[in-house]
CSV table of C-alpha atoms in Angstrom, one decimal:
chain,number,residue,atom,x,y,z
A,151,MET,CA,11.3,60.1,-2.5
A,152,SER,CA,12.4,60.8,1.1
A,153,THR,CA,9.6,61.3,3.6
A,154,SER,CA,12.0,62.4,6.6
A,155,PRO,CA,11.2,65.8,8.0
A,156,THR,CA,13.4,68.7,7.0
A,157,PHE,CA,14.0,72.3,7.9
A,158,THR,CA,16.0,74.9,5.9
A,159,LEU,CA,19.2,76.3,7.3
A,160,ASP,CA,20.4,79.3,5.4
A,161,GLY,CA,18.5,78.0,2.4
A,162,ARG,CA,19.8,74.4,2.7
A,163,GLU,CA,17.5,71.5,3.5
A,164,ILE,CA,18.5,69.7,6.8
A,165,PRO,CA,16.9,66.4,7.5
A,166,PHE,CA,16.4,65.6,11.1
A,167,GLU,CA,15.1,62.7,13.4
A,168,ALA,CA,12.3,63.3,15.9
A,169,GLY,CA,13.7,64.7,19.1
A,170,GLN,CA,16.7,66.4,17.6
A,171,THR,CA,17.5,70.0,18.3
A,172,VAL,CA,18.5,72.4,15.4
A,173,LEU,CA,22.2,72.2,16.6
A,174,GLN,CA,22.2,68.4,16.6
A,175,ALA,CA,20.6,68.1,13.2
A,176,ALA,CA,22.9,70.7,11.7
A,177,LEU,CA,26.0,69.0,13.1
A,178,THR,CA,24.7,65.7,11.9
A,179,ALA,CA,24.4,67.2,8.4
A,180,ASP,CA,28.0,68.6,8.8
A,181,VAL,CA,26.8,72.2,9.1
A,182,TYR,CA,28.6,74.2,11.8
A,183,ILE,CA,26.7,76.6,14.0
A,184,PRO,CA,29.2,78.3,16.6
A,185,HIS,CA,28.7,77.0,20.1
A,186,LEU,CA,30.6,76.8,23.4
A,187,CYS,CA,28.5,75.1,26.1
A,188,TYR,CA,27.1,72.4,24.0
A,189,HIS,CA,28.7,68.9,24.2
A,190,PRO,CA,27.3,66.0,22.3
A,191,GLU,CA,27.3,63.6,25.2
A,192,PHE,CA,25.3,65.8,27.6
A,193,LYS,CA,21.8,67.3,27.6
A,194,PRO,CA,21.9,70.9,26.0
A,195,HIS,CA,22.2,73.6,28.5
A,196,GLY,CA,21.5,76.7,26.5
A,197,SER,CA,23.5,79.1,28.7
A,198,CYS,CA,26.3,80.6,26.6
A,199,LYS,CA,23.9,81.7,23.7
A,200,VAL,CA,26.7,81.6,21.2
A,201,CYS,CA,24.7,79.2,19.1
A,202,THR,CA,21.9,81.8,18.8
A,203,ILE,CA,20.0,81.5,15.5
A,204,LYS,CA,16.8,83.0,14.0
A,205,ALA,CA,14.2,80.3,13.7
A,206,ASP,CA,11.1,81.5,11.9
A,207,GLY,CA,12.3,85.1,12.8
A,208,ARG,CA,12.8,84.5,16.5
A,209,HIS,CA,16.2,84.5,18.2
A,210,VAL,CA,16.5,81.2,20.0
A,211,SER,CA,19.4,78.9,21.1
A,212,ALA,CA,20.1,76.2,18.4
A,213,CYS,CA,21.2,73.8,21.0
A,214,THR,CA,17.8,73.6,22.8
A,215,TRP,CA,15.4,74.5,20.1
A,216,PRO,CA,13.6,71.4,18.8
A,217,ALA,CA,13.9,70.9,15.0
A,218,ARG,CA,10.5,71.2,13.4
A,219,HIS,CA,9.4,70.3,9.9
A,220,GLY,CA,9.3,73.3,7.5
A,221,MET,CA,11.0,75.6,9.9
A,222,VAL,CA,13.1,78.4,8.3
A,223,VAL,CA,16.4,78.9,10.2
A,224,GLU,CA,19.0,81.7,9.7
A,225,ASN,CA,22.5,81.0,11.0
A,226,ALA,CA,25.5,82.3,9.2
A,227,THR,CA,24.4,86.0,8.9
A,228,GLU,CA,26.4,89.0,9.6
A,229,GLU,CA,23.7,90.0,12.3
A,230,LEU,CA,24.0,86.9,14.1
A,231,ASP,CA,27.8,86.7,14.0
A,232,ASP,CA,27.9,90.1,15.4
A,233,LEU,CA,25.8,89.0,18.3
A,234,ARG,CA,28.1,86.0,18.7
A,235,ARG,CA,31.2,88.1,18.6
A,236,THR,CA,29.9,90.4,21.3
A,237,LEU,CA,29.2,87.3,23.5
A,238,VAL,CA,32.7,86.0,23.0
A,239,GLN,CA,34.2,89.4,23.5
A,240,MET,CA,32.3,89.7,26.9
A,241,LEU,CA,33.5,86.3,28.0
A,242,PHE,CA,37.1,87.4,27.3
A,243,ALA,CA,36.7,90.6,29.1
A,244,GLU,CA,35.2,89.2,32.2
A,245,GLY,CA,37.7,86.4,32.8
A,246,ASN,CA,41.6,86.3,32.7
A,247,HIS,CA,42.2,84.6,29.4
A,248,PHE,CA,46.0,84.9,29.1
A,249,CYS,CA,46.4,82.7,26.0
A,250,PRO,CA,50.2,83.2,25.6
A,251,SER,CA,50.9,81.3,28.9
A,252,CYS,CA,47.9,78.9,28.9
A,253,GLU,CA,48.7,75.2,28.3
A,254,TYR,CA,45.3,74.8,26.9
A,255,SER,CA,46.0,77.3,24.1
A,256,GLY,CA,45.4,75.6,20.7
A,257,HIS,CA,43.0,73.2,22.4
A,258,CYS,CA,40.6,75.9,23.7
A,259,LEU,CA,37.0,76.2,22.3
A,260,LEU,CA,36.6,79.7,23.4
A,261,GLN,CA,39.7,80.7,21.5
A,262,ALA,CA,38.8,78.6,18.5
A,263,VAL,CA,35.4,80.2,18.3
A,264,GLY,CA,37.1,83.6,18.6
A,265,TYR,CA,39.3,82.8,15.8
A,266,ASP,CA,36.5,81.6,13.6
A,267,LEU,CA,34.4,84.6,14.3
A,268,GLN,CA,37.5,86.9,13.6
A,269,VAL,CA,37.4,88.3,17.2
A,270,GLU,CA,40.5,90.5,17.3
A,271,THR,CA,40.0,92.3,20.6
A,272,ALA,CA,37.7,91.9,23.7
A,273,GLY,CA,36.7,95.4,23.0
A,274,PHE,CA,35.2,96.0,26.5
A,275,ARG,CA,37.0,97.1,29.6
A,276,HIS,CA,38.7,94.1,31.1
A,277,PHE,CA,37.5,93.1,34.6
A,278,PHE,CA,40.9,91.6,35.6
A,279,PRO,CA,39.0,89.5,38.3
A,280,VAL,CA,40.8,88.1,41.2
A,281,ARG,CA,40.4,84.2,40.9
A,282,PRO,CA,42.4,81.5,42.6
A,283,VAL,CA,44.3,78.6,41.3
A,284,ASP,CA,43.7,75.3,43.1
A,285,ALA,CA,46.7,73.0,42.7
A,286,SER,CA,46.0,71.1,45.9
A,287,HIS,CA,45.0,67.8,44.0
A,288,PRO,CA,47.8,65.4,43.1
A,289,GLU,CA,46.6,64.7,39.7
A,290,VAL,CA,44.3,67.6,38.5
A,291,TRP,CA,44.5,71.4,38.9
A,292,LEU,CA,42.0,74.2,38.5
A,293,ASP,CA,42.7,77.5,37.1
A,294,LEU,CA,39.4,79.4,37.6
A,295,ASN,CA,40.7,82.5,35.8
A,296,ARG,CA,39.4,80.9,32.5
A,297,CYS,CA,36.0,79.6,33.6
A,298,ILE,CA,33.1,80.6,31.2
A,299,LEU,CA,30.4,78.9,33.7
A,300,CYS,CA,29.3,76.5,30.9
A,301,GLU,CA,28.7,73.9,33.7
A,302,LEU,CA,30.0,71.0,31.5
A,303,CYS,CA,32.1,69.8,34.6
A,304,VAL,CA,29.1,70.1,36.8
A,305,ARG,CA,27.0,68.0,34.4
A,306,ALA,CA,29.8,65.5,33.9
A,307,SER,CA,30.5,65.1,37.6
A,308,ASP,CA,26.8,64.8,38.3
A,309,GLU,CA,25.6,62.7,35.5
A,310,VAL,CA,28.6,60.5,34.5
A,311,ASP,CA,30.9,60.3,37.5
A,312,GLY,CA,28.2,60.4,40.1
A,313,LYS,CA,30.5,62.4,42.4
A,314,HIS,CA,29.0,66.0,42.4
A,315,VAL,CA,32.5,67.5,42.7
A,316,PHE,CA,31.5,70.8,41.0
A,317,GLY,CA,28.8,73.4,41.3
A,318,LEU,CA,28.0,77.1,40.4
A,319,SER,CA,27.5,79.5,43.3
A,320,GLY,CA,26.5,83.2,43.5
A,321,ARG,CA,24.3,85.2,41.1
A,322,GLY,CA,25.0,87.5,38.2
A,323,ALA,CA,28.4,88.9,38.0
A,324,GLY,CA,29.3,87.2,41.3
A,325,LYS,CA,28.6,83.6,39.9
A,326,HIS,CA,31.5,81.2,40.1
A,327,LEU,CA,32.6,77.6,40.0
A,328,ILE,CA,32.9,76.0,43.4
A,329,VAL,CA,34.2,72.7,44.6
A,330,ASN,CA,32.0,70.5,46.8
A,331,ALA,CA,34.2,70.2,49.8
A,332,LEU,CA,34.2,72.0,53.2
A,333,SER,CA,37.5,73.4,52.7
A,334,GLY,CA,36.7,74.3,49.0
A,335,ARG,CA,39.8,72.4,47.9
A,336,LEU,CA,39.9,69.8,45.0
A,337,ALA,CA,42.3,67.6,47.1
A,338,ASP,CA,39.4,67.1,49.6
A,339,THR,CA,37.0,65.6,47.0
A,340,ASP,CA,37.0,62.2,45.4
A,341,MET,CA,37.9,63.7,42.0
A,342,ALA,CA,40.2,61.5,39.9
A,343,ALA,CA,42.1,62.2,36.7
A,344,THR,CA,40.1,59.5,35.0
A,345,ASP,CA,36.7,61.3,35.7
A,346,LYS,CA,34.8,62.5,32.9
A,347,ALA,CA,34.7,65.8,34.6
A,348,ALA,CA,38.5,66.0,34.1
A,349,GLU,CA,38.1,65.9,30.3
A,350,VAL,CA,35.1,68.0,29.3
A,351,CYS,CA,36.2,71.6,30.2
A,352,PRO,CA,36.3,73.5,26.9
A,353,VAL,CA,38.6,76.3,28.1
A,354,GLY,CA,41.3,74.7,30.4
A,355,VAL,CA,40.0,75.3,33.9
A,356,ILE,CA,40.4,71.7,34.8
A,357,LEU,CA,43.7,70.3,33.6
A,358,LYS,CA,45.6,67.1,34.2
A,359,LYS,CA,49.0,67.6,35.9
A,360,LYS,CA,52.2,66.5,34.0
A,361,ALA,CA,50.4,66.6,30.6
A,362,GLY,CA,50.8,70.3,29.6
A,363,PHE,CA,52.5,71.4,26.4
A,364,ARG,CA,52.9,67.8,25.1
A,365,VAL,CA,51.5,68.7,21.8
A,366,PRO,CA,53.9,71.1,20.0
A,367,ILE,CA,52.6,74.5,18.6
A,368,GLY,CA,51.5,74.0,15.1
A,369,GLU,CA,50.0,70.5,15.7
A,370,ARG,CA,47.4,71.4,18.4
A,371,PRO,CA,43.9,70.7,17.3
A,372,PHE,CA,42.8,74.2,16.4
A,373,ASP,CA,46.3,74.9,14.7
A,374,ARG,CA,45.4,72.3,12.2
A,375,GLU,CA,41.9,73.2,11.3
A,376,PRO,CA,39.4,75.9,12.4
A,377,VAL,CA,36.7,74.6,14.6
A,378,SER,CA,34.1,75.2,11.9
A,379,ALA,CA,35.8,72.8,9.8
A,380,GLN,CA,36.0,70.2,12.7
A,381,ALA,CA,32.2,70.3,13.3
A,382,ALA,CA,31.6,66.8,12.3
A,383,ARG,CA,33.8,65.6,15.3
A,384,TYR,CA,31.2,67.2,17.7
A,385,ALA,CA,28.2,65.5,15.9
A,386,PRO,CA,25.9,63.5,18.1
A,387,ARG,CA,27.0,59.8,18.4
A,388,PRO,CA,27.5,57.2,21.0
A,389,PRO,CA,30.1,58.4,23.7
A,390,ALA,CA,32.3,55.2,23.1
A,391,ARG,CA,32.8,56.0,19.5
A,392,HIS,CA,33.4,59.7,20.2
A,393,ARG,CA,36.2,58.8,22.7
A,394,GLU,CA,37.7,56.2,20.4
A,395,GLU,CA,38.2,58.7,17.6
A,396,ASP,CA,39.6,61.4,19.7
B,19,MET,CA,54.4,108.9,-16.7
B,20,ALA,CA,52.3,108.4,-13.6
B,21,THR,CA,53.8,109.8,-10.5
B,22,PRO,CA,54.3,107.2,-7.8
B,23,ALA,CA,51.7,107.4,-4.9
B,24,PRO,CA,53.2,109.1,-2.0
B,25,ARG,CA,54.5,107.0,0.6
B,26,LEU,CA,52.5,106.4,3.8
B,27,LYS,CA,54.1,107.7,7.0
B,28,VAL,CA,54.2,105.0,9.7
B,29,ALA,CA,55.3,105.4,13.4
B,30,THR,CA,55.7,102.5,15.8
B,31,THR,CA,56.4,102.3,19.5
B,32,SER,CA,56.6,99.7,22.3
B,33,LEU,CA,55.0,100.7,25.6
B,34,ALA,CA,54.6,98.0,28.1
B,35,GLY,CA,55.8,95.3,25.7
B,36,CYS,CA,59.0,93.2,25.1
B,37,PHE,CA,59.7,94.3,21.5
B,38,GLY,CA,58.7,90.9,20.3
B,39,CYS,CA,56.2,92.4,18.0
B,40,HIS,CA,58.8,94.7,16.6
B,41,MET,CA,61.1,91.7,16.0
B,42,SER,CA,58.2,89.7,14.4
B,43,PHE,CA,57.7,92.9,12.1
B,44,LEU,CA,61.3,92.7,11.2
B,45,ASP,CA,60.8,89.0,10.5
B,46,ILE,CA,58.9,89.8,7.3
B,47,ASP,CA,62.6,89.8,6.0
B,48,GLU,CA,63.0,90.7,2.2
B,49,ARG,CA,59.4,91.9,2.1
B,50,LEU,CA,60.7,95.0,4.0
B,51,PHE,CA,62.1,96.3,0.8
B,52,GLU,CA,58.8,96.0,-1.0
B,53,LEU,CA,57.0,97.6,2.0
B,54,LEU,CA,59.5,100.5,2.0
B,55,GLU,CA,58.4,101.4,-1.6
B,56,HIS,CA,55.0,102.1,0.0
B,57,ILE,CA,55.9,103.5,3.5
B,58,GLU,CA,58.3,105.5,5.3
B,59,PHE,CA,59.0,105.5,9.0
B,60,ASP,CA,58.6,108.4,11.4
B,61,ARG,CA,59.0,107.8,15.1
B,62,SER,CA,60.1,104.3,15.7
B,63,PRO,CA,62.7,102.3,17.5
B,64,LEU,CA,63.9,101.5,13.8
B,65,THR,CA,64.7,105.3,13.2
B,66,ASP,CA,65.3,106.6,16.7
B,67,ILE,CA,63.1,109.6,16.1
B,68,LYS,CA,61.9,110.6,19.4
B,69,THR,CA,58.5,112.3,18.7
B,70,CYS,CA,55.8,111.4,16.4
B,71,GLY,CA,54.9,113.7,13.5
B,72,ALA,CA,51.7,113.6,11.5
B,73,CYS,CA,51.4,110.0,10.4
B,74,ASP,CA,49.1,107.8,8.4
B,75,ILE,CA,49.5,104.6,10.6
B,76,GLY,CA,50.7,104.4,14.1
B,77,ILE,CA,51.5,100.9,15.4
B,78,VAL,CA,51.5,100.4,19.2
B,79,GLU,CA,53.0,97.4,20.9
B,80,GLY,CA,52.5,96.9,24.6
B,81,GLY,CA,49.9,97.8,27.1
B,82,VAL,CA,49.8,100.9,29.4
B,83,CYS,CA,51.6,100.4,32.6
B,84,ASN,CA,52.9,104.1,33.5
B,85,ALA,CA,52.4,107.7,33.0
B,86,GLU,CA,54.9,107.9,30.2
B,87,ASN,CA,53.0,105.1,28.3
B,88,VAL,CA,49.8,107.2,28.5
B,89,HIS,CA,51.7,110.3,27.2
B,90,VAL,CA,53.1,108.4,24.2
B,91,LEU,CA,49.9,106.7,23.4
B,92,ARG,CA,48.0,110.0,23.4
B,93,GLU,CA,50.7,111.4,21.2
B,94,PHE,CA,50.2,108.7,18.8
B,95,ARG,CA,46.4,108.9,18.8
B,96,SER,CA,46.6,112.6,18.1
B,97,GLN,CA,49.1,112.4,15.3
B,98,CYS,CA,48.2,109.1,13.4
B,99,ARG,CA,45.1,108.8,11.1
B,100,ILE,CA,45.0,105.0,11.8
B,101,LEU,CA,46.0,103.6,15.1
B,102,VAL,CA,46.8,99.9,15.4
B,103,ALA,CA,47.2,97.8,18.5
B,104,ILE,CA,49.7,95.0,17.8
B,105,GLY,CA,50.2,91.9,20.0
B,106,ALA,CA,48.6,90.5,23.1
B,107,CYS,CA,50.0,93.1,25.6
B,108,ALA,CA,48.5,96.2,23.5
B,109,ILE,CA,45.2,94.3,23.0
B,110,THR,CA,44.6,92.6,26.4
B,111,GLY,CA,47.3,93.9,28.8
B,112,GLY,CA,49.1,90.7,28.4
B,113,LEU,CA,52.1,89.6,30.5
B,114,PRO,CA,52.4,93.0,32.4
B,115,ALA,CA,48.7,92.9,33.4
B,116,GLN,CA,49.5,89.8,35.3
B,117,ARG,CA,50.3,92.1,38.2
B,118,ASN,CA,46.6,93.5,38.1
B,119,HIS,CA,45.5,91.1,40.8
B,120,LEU,CA,48.3,92.3,43.1
B,121,ASP,CA,48.6,95.6,45.1
B,122,LEU,CA,51.1,97.7,43.4
B,123,ALA,CA,52.8,98.8,46.6
B,124,ASP,CA,53.1,95.3,47.7
B,125,CYS,CA,54.8,94.5,44.4
B,126,LEU,CA,57.4,97.3,44.8
B,127,ARG,CA,58.1,96.4,48.3
B,128,GLU,CA,58.6,92.6,47.3
B,129,VAL,CA,61.0,93.5,44.5
B,130,TYR,CA,63.0,96.4,46.1
B,131,GLN,CA,62.9,95.8,50.0
B,132,THR,CA,61.7,92.4,51.2
B,133,ASP,CA,63.3,90.2,48.7
B,134,PRO,CA,66.4,88.5,50.2
B,135,GLY,CA,68.5,89.7,47.2
B,136,THR,CA,67.9,93.4,47.9
B,137,PRO,CA,68.8,94.0,51.6
B,138,GLY,CA,68.5,97.5,52.6
B,139,GLY,CA,67.0,98.4,49.3
B,140,ARG,CA,64.5,101.2,48.7
B,141,ILE,CA,61.8,101.8,46.2
B,142,PRO,CA,63.2,103.9,43.3
B,143,ASN,CA,61.9,107.5,43.3
B,144,ASP,CA,64.0,109.4,40.8
B,145,PRO,CA,61.8,112.2,39.3
B,146,GLU,CA,62.9,110.9,35.8
B,147,LEU,CA,61.2,107.5,36.3
B,148,PRO,CA,57.6,107.4,35.1
B,149,LEU,CA,55.1,106.7,37.7
B,150,PRO,CA,53.7,103.2,37.4
B,151,LEU,CA,49.8,103.0,37.1
B,152,ASP,CA,47.8,101.1,39.7
B,153,LYS,CA,46.8,98.7,36.9
B,154,VAL,CA,48.0,97.8,33.5
B,155,HIS,CA,45.5,98.5,30.7
B,156,PRO,CA,45.0,97.5,27.1
B,157,ILE,CA,45.5,100.5,24.9
B,158,HIS,CA,41.7,100.5,23.8
B,159,GLU,CA,40.9,101.5,27.3
B,160,VAL,CA,42.7,104.7,27.0
B,161,VAL,CA,42.3,105.8,23.4
B,162,ARG,CA,40.2,104.8,20.4
B,163,VAL,CA,41.9,102.0,18.3
B,164,ASP,CA,41.2,101.4,14.7
B,165,TYR,CA,42.8,98.0,14.0
B,166,PHE,CA,44.0,95.1,16.1
B,167,ILE,CA,46.7,92.6,15.1
B,168,PRO,CA,46.3,89.7,17.6
B,169,GLY,CA,49.3,87.3,18.5
B,170,CYS,CA,52.1,86.9,21.0
B,171,PRO,CA,53.6,88.1,18.8
B,172,PRO,CA,51.6,88.1,15.5
B,173,SER,CA,53.6,86.2,13.0
B,174,ALA,CA,55.4,88.1,10.2
B,175,ASP,CA,52.9,86.7,7.8
B,176,THR,CA,50.1,88.2,9.8
B,177,ILE,CA,51.8,91.5,9.9
B,178,TRP,CA,52.4,91.3,6.2
B,179,LYS,CA,48.7,90.6,5.8
B,180,PHE,CA,47.8,93.7,7.7
B,181,PHE,CA,50.1,95.8,5.5
B,182,THR,CA,49.0,94.4,2.3
B,183,ASP,CA,45.3,94.8,3.2
B,184,VAL,CA,45.6,98.3,4.4
B,185,LEU,CA,47.8,99.4,1.4
B,186,ALA,CA,45.2,98.0,-0.9
B,187,GLY,CA,42.5,99.9,0.9
B,188,ARG,CA,40.9,96.9,2.5
B,189,THR,CA,39.8,96.3,6.1
B,190,PRO,CA,42.5,93.8,7.3
B,191,THR,CA,41.3,90.3,8.0
B,192,TYR,CA,43.2,87.3,9.3
B,193,PRO,CA,42.1,83.9,8.0
B,194,HIS,CA,42.7,80.7,10.0
B,195,GLY,CA,46.5,80.1,10.7
B,196,LEU,CA,47.1,84.0,10.7
B,197,ILE,CA,44.8,84.9,13.7
B,198,HIS,CA,46.3,83.7,17.1
B,199,TYR,CA,45.9,84.9,20.6
B,200,ASP,CA,49.2,83.2,21.5
């Protein structure tokens, strides 16, 4: 008989190891909880709230909530999916997400989560914010229209690359991604296309030049399978193995 | 013998759109014959009827970029029981909304006056031309919209799924492969 601790997720027993969060344990057990700012190689951030679950009746972020033996978790309920849809709709309304011309379309996690949650419209009034494109760097360009402020690039540049190229500035609706250079231009940082920060953006703000549209429509990652079916690919595992498989 | 159910009246229009959604609609090919057993067209580029009568379903392609678009959209809303936004432009503003971060007067000056290809040009002001709006809007920002068919354009299969769901009395849903924003 197994003695490993478990919690129930929508009635299913999920085993976990000490220190795992609900999202990590669920993904390890191949159960999908919608999420955007979580990345298996980084410390959970808990900012997008798309992974909101009900743990013992409380709304919490699955990516940061520690798994506890005997806990009762609700995930795939209409109430929670409604909340998640609203969050995704707000992200679409507050940025400029023009999917038809975006080279990250079909690779984009925001788009894939939208498909999975059946988000058919942003619903709200679109902000149409004025945000610049920074194409100053020879290898990497930035399209800030798509930024969802998940801070994955900030975390990657700080923790993996040790370069501190990105940061968030401002508060509330004025919060935005900035580049750590006096000029504010990416060309004036030591960013390189091989940096971890150049590969973690879930929505196509940070893109490598001369690589767009290489994968034909129909064969892009989220053309093939919905994000919920690819959940195992995001399961916690050593970074080296993760990169090799991708 | 049971009398056949009356056919639903359908109107379609393209506002600030490219008619790509209408082309995709025609791309349901031979299924059009089956569809025509259940619907008949009122105002539509397919019939060339110019005003919208009382309809069951109104399908609107394109966003709202000028005064005429607002007029047509309001006519559709008042005449159609179910109003449907089809495609990225009707749902998000789409390509025409890419001008929203620019000043409208600057756009007109650039195109008609300062561009080297239009020396001595002037900004068109014929009273028959509808006045452009300051910004381009998705149609749900102007009227209430009942259903959305996303895509640029939505595929023929997606449009077919919409019709088969609605004709069967179901809320339209688009499973993986049929829901696209691009």
